[in-house]
Coordinates of N, CA and C in Angstrom, one line a residue:
M1 N 23.1 -234.4 24.3 CA 23.9 -235.3 25.1 C 24.6 -234.5 26.2
K2 N 24.7 -235.2 27.4 CA 25.5 -234.7 28.5 C 26.9 -235.3 28.4
V3 N 27.9 -234.5 28.4 CA 29.2 -234.9 28.2 C 30.1 -234.6 29.4
A4 N 30.9 -235.5 29.9 CA 31.9 -235.3 30.9 C 33.2 -235.4 30.3
I5 N 34.1 -234.6 30.8 CA 35.5 -234.6 30.3 C 36.5 -234.8 31.4
L6 N 37.3 -235.9 31.3 CA 38.2 -236.2 32.3 C 39.6 -236.2 31.7
T7 N 40.5 -235.3 32.3 CA 41.9 -235.2 31.9 C 42.7 -236.0 32.8
A8 N 43.3 -237.1 32.3 CA 44.1 -238.0 33.2 C 45.6 -237.5 33.0
N9 N 46.0 -236.6 33.9 CA 47.3 -236.0 33.8 C 47.6 -235.4 35.2
T10 N 48.6 -236.0 35.9 CA 48.9 -235.6 37.2 C 49.4 -234.2 37.3
Q11 N 50.2 -233.8 36.3 CA 50.7 -232.4 36.3 C 49.6 -231.4 36.1
V12 N 48.6 -231.7 35.3 CA 47.4 -230.8 35.1 C 46.6 -230.8 36.4
Y13 N 46.4 -232.0 37.0 CA 45.7 -232.1 38.3 C 46.4 -231.2 39.4
K14 N 47.7 -231.2 39.4 CA 48.4 -230.4 40.4 C 48.6 -228.9 40.0
E15 N 48.0 -228.6 38.9 CA 48.0 -227.2 38.3 C 49.4 -226.8 37.9
Q16 N 50.2 -227.7 37.5 CA 51.6 -227.4 37.1 C 51.7 -227.3 35.5
E17 N 50.6 -227.8 34.9 CA 50.5 -227.7 33.4 C 49.1 -227.2 33.0
E18 N 48.9 -226.7 31.8 CA 47.6 -226.3 31.3 C 46.9 -227.5 30.8
D19 N 45.6 -227.5 30.9 CA 44.8 -228.6 30.4 C 44.4 -228.4 28.9
K20 N 45.4 -228.5 28.0 CA 45.1 -228.2 26.6 C 44.2 -229.2 26.0
G21 N 44.3 -230.5 26.3 CA 43.4 -231.5 25.7 C 42.0 -231.4 26.2
G22 N 41.8 -231.1 27.5 CA 40.4 -230.9 28.0 C 39.8 -229.7 27.4
K23 N 40.5 -228.6 27.2 CA 40.0 -227.4 26.5 C 39.6 -227.7 25.1
V24 N 40.3 -228.4 24.4 CA 40.0 -228.8 23.0 C 38.7 -229.6 22.9
I25 N 38.6 -230.6 23.9 CA 37.4 -231.4 23.9 C 36.2 -230.5 24.2
R26 N 36.3 -229.6 25.2 CA 35.1 -228.7 25.5 C 34.7 -227.9 24.3
K27 N 35.7 -227.3 23.6 CA 35.4 -226.5 22.5 C 34.6 -227.2 21.4
I28 N 35.1 -228.4 21.0 CA 34.5 -229.2 19.9 C 33.1 -229.7 20.3
V29 N 33.0 -230.2 21.6 CA 31.7 -230.7 22.0 C 30.7 -229.6 22.1
E30 N 31.0 -228.4 22.6 CA 30.1 -227.3 22.7 C 29.7 -226.8 21.3
E31 N 30.7 -226.7 20.4 CA 30.4 -226.2 19.1 C 29.5 -227.2 18.3
A32 N 29.5 -228.4 18.7 CA 28.6 -229.4 18.1 C 27.2 -229.4 18.8
G33 N 27.0 -228.6 19.7 CA 25.7 -228.4 20.4 C 25.5 -229.4 21.5
Q34 N 26.5 -230.0 22.0 CA 26.4 -230.9 23.1 C 26.7 -230.2 24.4
H35 N 26.3 -230.7 25.6 CA 26.4 -230.0 26.8 C 27.5 -230.6 27.7
V36 N 28.5 -229.8 28.0 CA 29.5 -230.3 29.0 C 29.0 -230.1 30.4
I37 N 28.8 -231.2 31.1 CA 28.3 -231.1 32.5 C 29.3 -231.2 33.5
F38 N 30.5 -231.6 33.1 CA 31.6 -231.9 34.1 C 32.9 -231.9 33.3
A39 N 33.9 -231.2 33.9 CA 35.3 -231.2 33.3 C 36.3 -231.1 34.5
K40 N 37.1 -232.1 34.6 CA 38.1 -232.1 35.7 C 39.3 -232.9 35.3
A41 N 40.4 -232.4 35.8 CA 41.7 -233.1 35.7 C 41.9 -234.0 36.9
L42 N 42.3 -235.2 36.7 CA 42.6 -236.2 37.7 C 44.0 -236.7 37.6
P43 N 44.5 -237.2 38.8 CA 45.8 -237.8 38.7 C 45.8 -239.1 37.8
V44 N 46.9 -239.5 37.2 CA 46.9 -240.7 36.5 C 47.1 -241.9 37.5
D45 N 45.9 -242.3 38.0 CA 45.8 -243.3 39.0 C 44.7 -244.2 38.7
K46 N 44.9 -245.5 38.5 CA 43.9 -246.4 38.0 C 42.6 -246.4 38.9
K47 N 42.8 -246.5 40.2 CA 41.7 -246.5 41.1 C 40.9 -245.2 41.0
V48 N 41.5 -244.1 41.0 CA 40.8 -242.8 41.0 C 40.0 -242.7 39.7
L49 N 40.7 -243.0 38.6 CA 40.0 -242.9 37.3 C 38.8 -243.8 37.1
S50 N 39.0 -245.1 37.5 CA 37.9 -246.0 37.4 C 36.8 -245.7 38.3
T51 N 37.1 -245.2 39.5 CA 36.0 -244.9 40.5 C 35.2 -243.7 40.0
V52 N 35.9 -242.6 39.5 CA 35.2 -241.5 39.0 C 34.3 -241.8 37.8
M53 N 34.8 -242.6 36.8 CA 34.0 -243.0 35.7 C 32.9 -243.9 36.1
Q54 N 33.1 -244.8 37.0 CA 32.1 -245.7 37.4 C 30.9 -245.0 38.1
R55 N 31.3 -244.1 39.0 CA 30.2 -243.3 39.7 C 29.4 -242.4 38.7
M56 N 30.1 -241.8 37.8 CA 29.4 -241.0 36.8 C 28.5 -241.8 36.0
A57 N 28.9 -242.9 35.5 CA 28.1 -243.8 34.7 C 26.9 -244.4 35.5
D58 N 27.2 -244.9 36.6 CA 26.2 -245.6 37.5 C 25.2 -244.5 38.0
G59 N 25.6 -243.3 38.1 CA 24.7 -242.3 38.6 C 23.9 -241.6 37.4
N60 N 24.2 -242.1 36.2 CA 23.6 -241.5 35.0 C 23.8 -240.0 34.9
M61 N 25.0 -239.6 35.3 CA 25.4 -238.1 35.2 C 25.7 -237.7 33.8
A62 N 26.3 -238.6 33.0 CA 26.7 -238.2 31.7 C 26.3 -239.3 30.7
D63 N 26.0 -238.9 29.5 CA 25.7 -239.8 28.4 C 27.0 -240.3 27.8
I64 N 28.0 -239.4 27.7 CA 29.3 -239.7 27.2 C 30.4 -239.2 28.1
I65 N 31.4 -240.0 28.4 CA 32.5 -239.6 29.2 C 33.7 -239.7 28.2
L66 N 34.4 -238.5 28.0 CA 35.6 -238.5 27.1 C 36.8 -238.2 28.0
T67 N 37.8 -239.1 27.9 CA 39.0 -238.9 28.6 C 40.1 -238.5 27.7
T68 N 41.1 -237.8 28.2 CA 42.3 -237.5 27.5 C 43.5 -237.7 28.4
G69 N 44.5 -238.3 27.9 CA 45.7 -238.6 28.6 C 45.8 -239.9 29.3
G70 N 47.0 -240.4 29.6 CA 47.2 -241.6 30.3 C 47.0 -242.9 29.5
A71 N 47.0 -242.8 28.2 CA 46.7 -243.9 27.3 C 47.9 -244.3 26.4
G72 N 49.0 -243.8 26.8 CA 50.2 -244.1 26.0 C 50.9 -245.4 26.5
C73 N 52.2 -245.4 26.2 CA 53.1 -246.5 26.6 C 53.9 -246.3 27.8
A74 N 53.8 -245.1 28.4 CA 54.6 -244.9 29.6 C 54.2 -245.8 30.7
V75 N 55.1 -246.1 31.6 CA 54.9 -247.1 32.7 C 53.6 -246.7 33.5
G76 N 53.4 -245.4 33.8 CA 52.3 -245.0 34.6 C 51.0 -244.8 33.9
D77 N 51.0 -244.9 32.5 CA 49.7 -244.7 31.8 C 48.7 -245.8 32.1
V78 N 47.6 -245.5 32.7 CA 46.7 -246.5 33.1 C 45.2 -246.3 32.8
T79 N 45.0 -245.2 32.0 CA 43.6 -244.9 31.6 C 42.9 -246.1 30.9
P80 N 43.5 -246.8 29.9 CA 42.8 -247.9 29.3 C 42.5 -249.0 30.3
E81 N 43.4 -249.3 31.2 CA 43.1 -250.3 32.2 C 42.0 -249.9 33.2
A82 N 42.0 -248.6 33.6 CA 40.9 -248.1 34.4 C 39.6 -248.2 33.7
T83 N 39.6 -247.9 32.4 CA 38.3 -247.9 31.7 C 37.9 -249.3 31.4
T84 N 38.8 -250.2 31.0 CA 38.4 -251.6 30.7 C 37.8 -252.3 31.9
E85 N 38.4 -252.0 33.1 CA 37.9 -252.6 34.3 C 36.4 -252.4 34.6
I86 N 35.9 -251.3 34.1 CA 34.5 -250.9 34.4 C 33.5 -251.1 33.3
L87 N 34.0 -251.4 32.1 CA 33.1 -251.5 30.9 C 32.2 -252.7 31.0
D88 N 31.0 -252.6 30.5 CA 30.1 -253.7 30.3 C 30.2 -254.2 28.9
R89 N 30.3 -253.3 28.0 CA 30.2 -253.6 26.5 C 31.3 -252.8 25.8
P90 N 32.5 -253.5 25.5 CA 33.5 -252.8 24.8 C 33.1 -252.5 23.3
I91 N 33.6 -251.4 22.8 CA 33.4 -251.1 21.4 C 34.8 -250.8 20.8
P92 N 35.5 -251.9 20.3 CA 36.8 -251.8 19.9 C 37.0 -250.9 18.6
G93 N 35.9 -250.8 17.8 CA 36.0 -250.0 16.6 C 36.3 -248.6 16.7
I94 N 35.9 -248.0 17.9 CA 36.1 -246.5 18.1 C 37.6 -246.3 18.2
P95 N 38.3 -246.9 19.1 CA 39.8 -246.6 19.2 C 40.5 -247.1 18.0
E96 N 40.1 -248.1 17.3 CA 40.7 -248.6 16.1 C 40.6 -247.5 15.0
A97 N 39.4 -246.9 14.9 CA 39.2 -245.8 13.9 C 40.0 -244.6 14.3
I98 N 40.2 -244.3 15.5 CA 41.0 -243.1 15.9 C 42.5 -243.4 15.5
R99 N 43.0 -244.5 15.9 CA 44.4 -244.8 15.5 C 44.6 -244.8 14.0
M100 N 43.7 -245.4 13.3 CA 43.8 -245.5 11.8 C 43.8 -244.1 11.3
H101 N 42.8 -243.2 11.7 CA 42.7 -241.9 11.2 C 44.0 -241.1 11.5
L102 N 44.5 -241.2 12.7 CA 45.7 -240.4 13.1 C 47.0 -240.9 12.4
M103 N 47.0 -242.1 11.8 CA 48.2 -242.6 11.2 C 48.7 -241.7 10.1
H104 N 47.8 -240.9 9.5 CA 48.3 -240.0 8.4 C 49.0 -238.8 9.0
L105 N 48.9 -238.6 10.3 CA 49.6 -237.5 11.0 C 50.9 -237.9 11.6
T106 N 50.8 -239.1 12.2 CA 52.0 -239.6 12.9 C 51.9 -241.1 13.1
K107 N 53.0 -241.8 12.8 CA 53.0 -243.2 13.1 C 52.9 -243.6 14.5
R108 N 53.2 -242.6 15.4 CA 53.1 -242.8 16.8 C 51.7 -243.1 17.3
S109 N 50.7 -242.8 16.5 CA 49.4 -243.1 16.9 C 49.1 -244.6 17.2
M110 N 50.0 -245.4 16.6 CA 49.9 -246.8 16.8 C 50.2 -247.2 18.3
L111 N 50.8 -246.3 19.0 CA 51.2 -246.5 20.4 C 50.1 -246.1 21.4
N112 N 49.1 -245.5 20.9 CA 47.9 -245.2 21.8 C 47.2 -246.4 22.1
R113 N 46.9 -246.6 23.4 CA 46.2 -247.9 23.9 C 44.8 -247.6 24.3
G114 N 44.2 -246.5 23.9 CA 42.9 -246.1 24.3 C 41.8 -247.2 24.0
V115 N 40.8 -247.2 24.8 CA 39.7 -248.1 24.6 C 38.4 -247.3 24.6
A116 N 37.3 -248.0 24.3 CA 36.0 -247.4 24.4 C 34.9 -248.5 24.6
G117 N 33.8 -248.0 25.2 CA 32.7 -248.9 25.4 C 31.6 -248.3 26.3
F118 N 30.6 -249.1 26.6 CA 29.6 -248.7 27.5 C 29.7 -249.3 28.9
R119 N 29.4 -248.4 29.9 CA 29.1 -248.9 31.2 C 27.6 -248.5 31.4
G120 N 26.7 -249.4 31.5 CA 25.3 -249.1 31.6 C 24.9 -248.4 30.3
N121 N 24.3 -247.2 30.4 CA 23.9 -246.4 29.2 C 25.0 -245.3 28.9
T122 N 26.1 -245.3 29.6 CA 27.1 -244.3 29.4 C 28.2 -244.8 28.5
L123 N 28.5 -244.0 27.4 CA 29.6 -244.3 26.5 C 30.9 -243.7 27.0
I124 N 31.9 -244.4 27.1 CA 33.2 -243.9 27.6 C 34.2 -244.1 26.5
V125 N 34.9 -243.0 26.1 CA 35.9 -243.1 25.0 C 37.2 -242.4 25.5
N126 N 38.3 -243.2 25.4 CA 39.6 -242.7 25.7 C 40.2 -242.0 24.4
L127 N 40.5 -240.7 24.5 CA 41.1 -240.0 23.5 C 42.6 -239.8 23.7
P128 N 43.4 -239.5 22.7 CA 44.8 -239.3 23.0 C 45.1 -238.1 24.0
G129 N 46.3 -238.0 24.3 CA 46.7 -236.9 25.3 C 47.1 -235.6 24.7
K130 N 47.6 -235.6 23.5 CA 48.1 -234.4 22.9 C 46.9 -233.6 22.3
A131 N 46.9 -232.3 22.5 CA 45.8 -231.5 22.1 C 45.5 -231.6 20.6
G132 N 46.6 -231.6 19.7 CA 46.4 -231.8 18.3 C 45.7 -233.1 17.9
A133 N 46.2 -234.2 18.6 CA 45.6 -235.5 18.3 C 44.2 -235.6 18.8
V134 N 43.9 -234.9 20.0 CA 42.5 -234.9 20.5 C 41.6 -234.2 19.5
K135 N 42.0 -233.0 19.0 CA 41.2 -232.3 18.0 C 40.9 -233.1 16.8
E136 N 42.0 -233.7 16.2 CA 41.8 -234.5 15.0 C 40.9 -235.7 15.2
S137 N 41.1 -236.4 16.3 CA 40.3 -237.6 16.5 C 38.9 -237.3 16.9
L138 N 38.7 -236.3 17.8 CA 37.3 -236.0 18.2 C 36.5 -235.5 17.0
E139 N 37.0 -234.6 16.2 CA 36.3 -234.1 15.1 C 35.9 -235.3 14.1
Y140 N 36.8 -236.3 14.0 CA 36.5 -237.4 13.2 C 35.4 -238.3 13.7
I141 N 35.4 -238.5 15.0 CA 34.5 -239.6 15.6 C 33.2 -239.0 16.2
L142 N 33.2 -237.7 16.5 CA 32.1 -237.2 17.3 C 30.7 -237.5 16.8
P143 N 30.4 -237.4 15.5 CA 29.0 -237.8 15.1 C 28.7 -239.2 15.3
E144 N 29.6 -240.1 15.2 CA 29.4 -241.5 15.4 C 29.2 -241.8 16.9
I145 N 30.0 -241.2 17.7 CA 29.9 -241.5 19.2 C 28.6 -240.9 19.7
V146 N 28.2 -239.8 19.2 CA 26.8 -239.3 19.6 C 25.8 -240.2 19.2
H147 N 25.8 -240.8 18.0 CA 24.9 -241.8 17.5 C 24.9 -243.0 18.4
A148 N 26.1 -243.5 18.7 CA 26.2 -244.7 19.6 C 25.6 -244.4 21.0
A149 N 25.9 -243.2 21.5 CA 25.3 -242.9 22.8 C 23.8 -242.8 22.8
E150 N 23.2 -242.3 21.7 CA 21.8 -242.3 21.5 C 21.2 -243.7 21.5
L151 N 21.9 -244.6 20.8 CA 21.4 -246.0 20.7 C 21.6 -246.6 22.1
G152 N 22.6 -246.2 22.9 CA 22.8 -246.8 24.2 C 21.7 -246.4 25.2
Q153 N 21.0 -245.3 24.9 CA 19.9 -244.9 25.7 C 18.6 -245.6 25.5
K154 N 18.5 -246.3 24.3 CA 17.2 -247.0 23.9 C 17.2 -248.4 24.4
E155 N 16.0 -248.8 24.8 CA 15.7 -250.2 25.1 C 15.3 -250.9 23.9
N156 N 15.7 -252.2 23.8 CA 15.3 -253.0 22.6 C 13.9 -253.5 22.7

């Protein structure tokens, strides 16, 4: 699988903070034998995020796009809206499973508004923004999302 990693964090984009979540995603994905073809921090901006995801999906650049950040309850968090705007086929079970799994670590996981689904043949999944939550959730869902992405490549 070709995997793209998008970190939605304006401070990381401006190089004022370290991209801890993106690094965790890369490590887990590569250890699982998948190929990271793109990793970039972007400002938390709905138009920027949706445009980048849409172009990657429409250009068949990635089989899976994993985002981290911008999916909480802060006023400026817009990753779920940017993602929902471009999805063809939502998969609500993925973020539901992430939130349910993370509840044993922190009740604040219920505040994550991440979404998931397909645009064309590309699976897009919003992961939490904190590195620990990213690690816990991605390790939990990675085999299933790889399977979903493989199914998304097949014609009926």
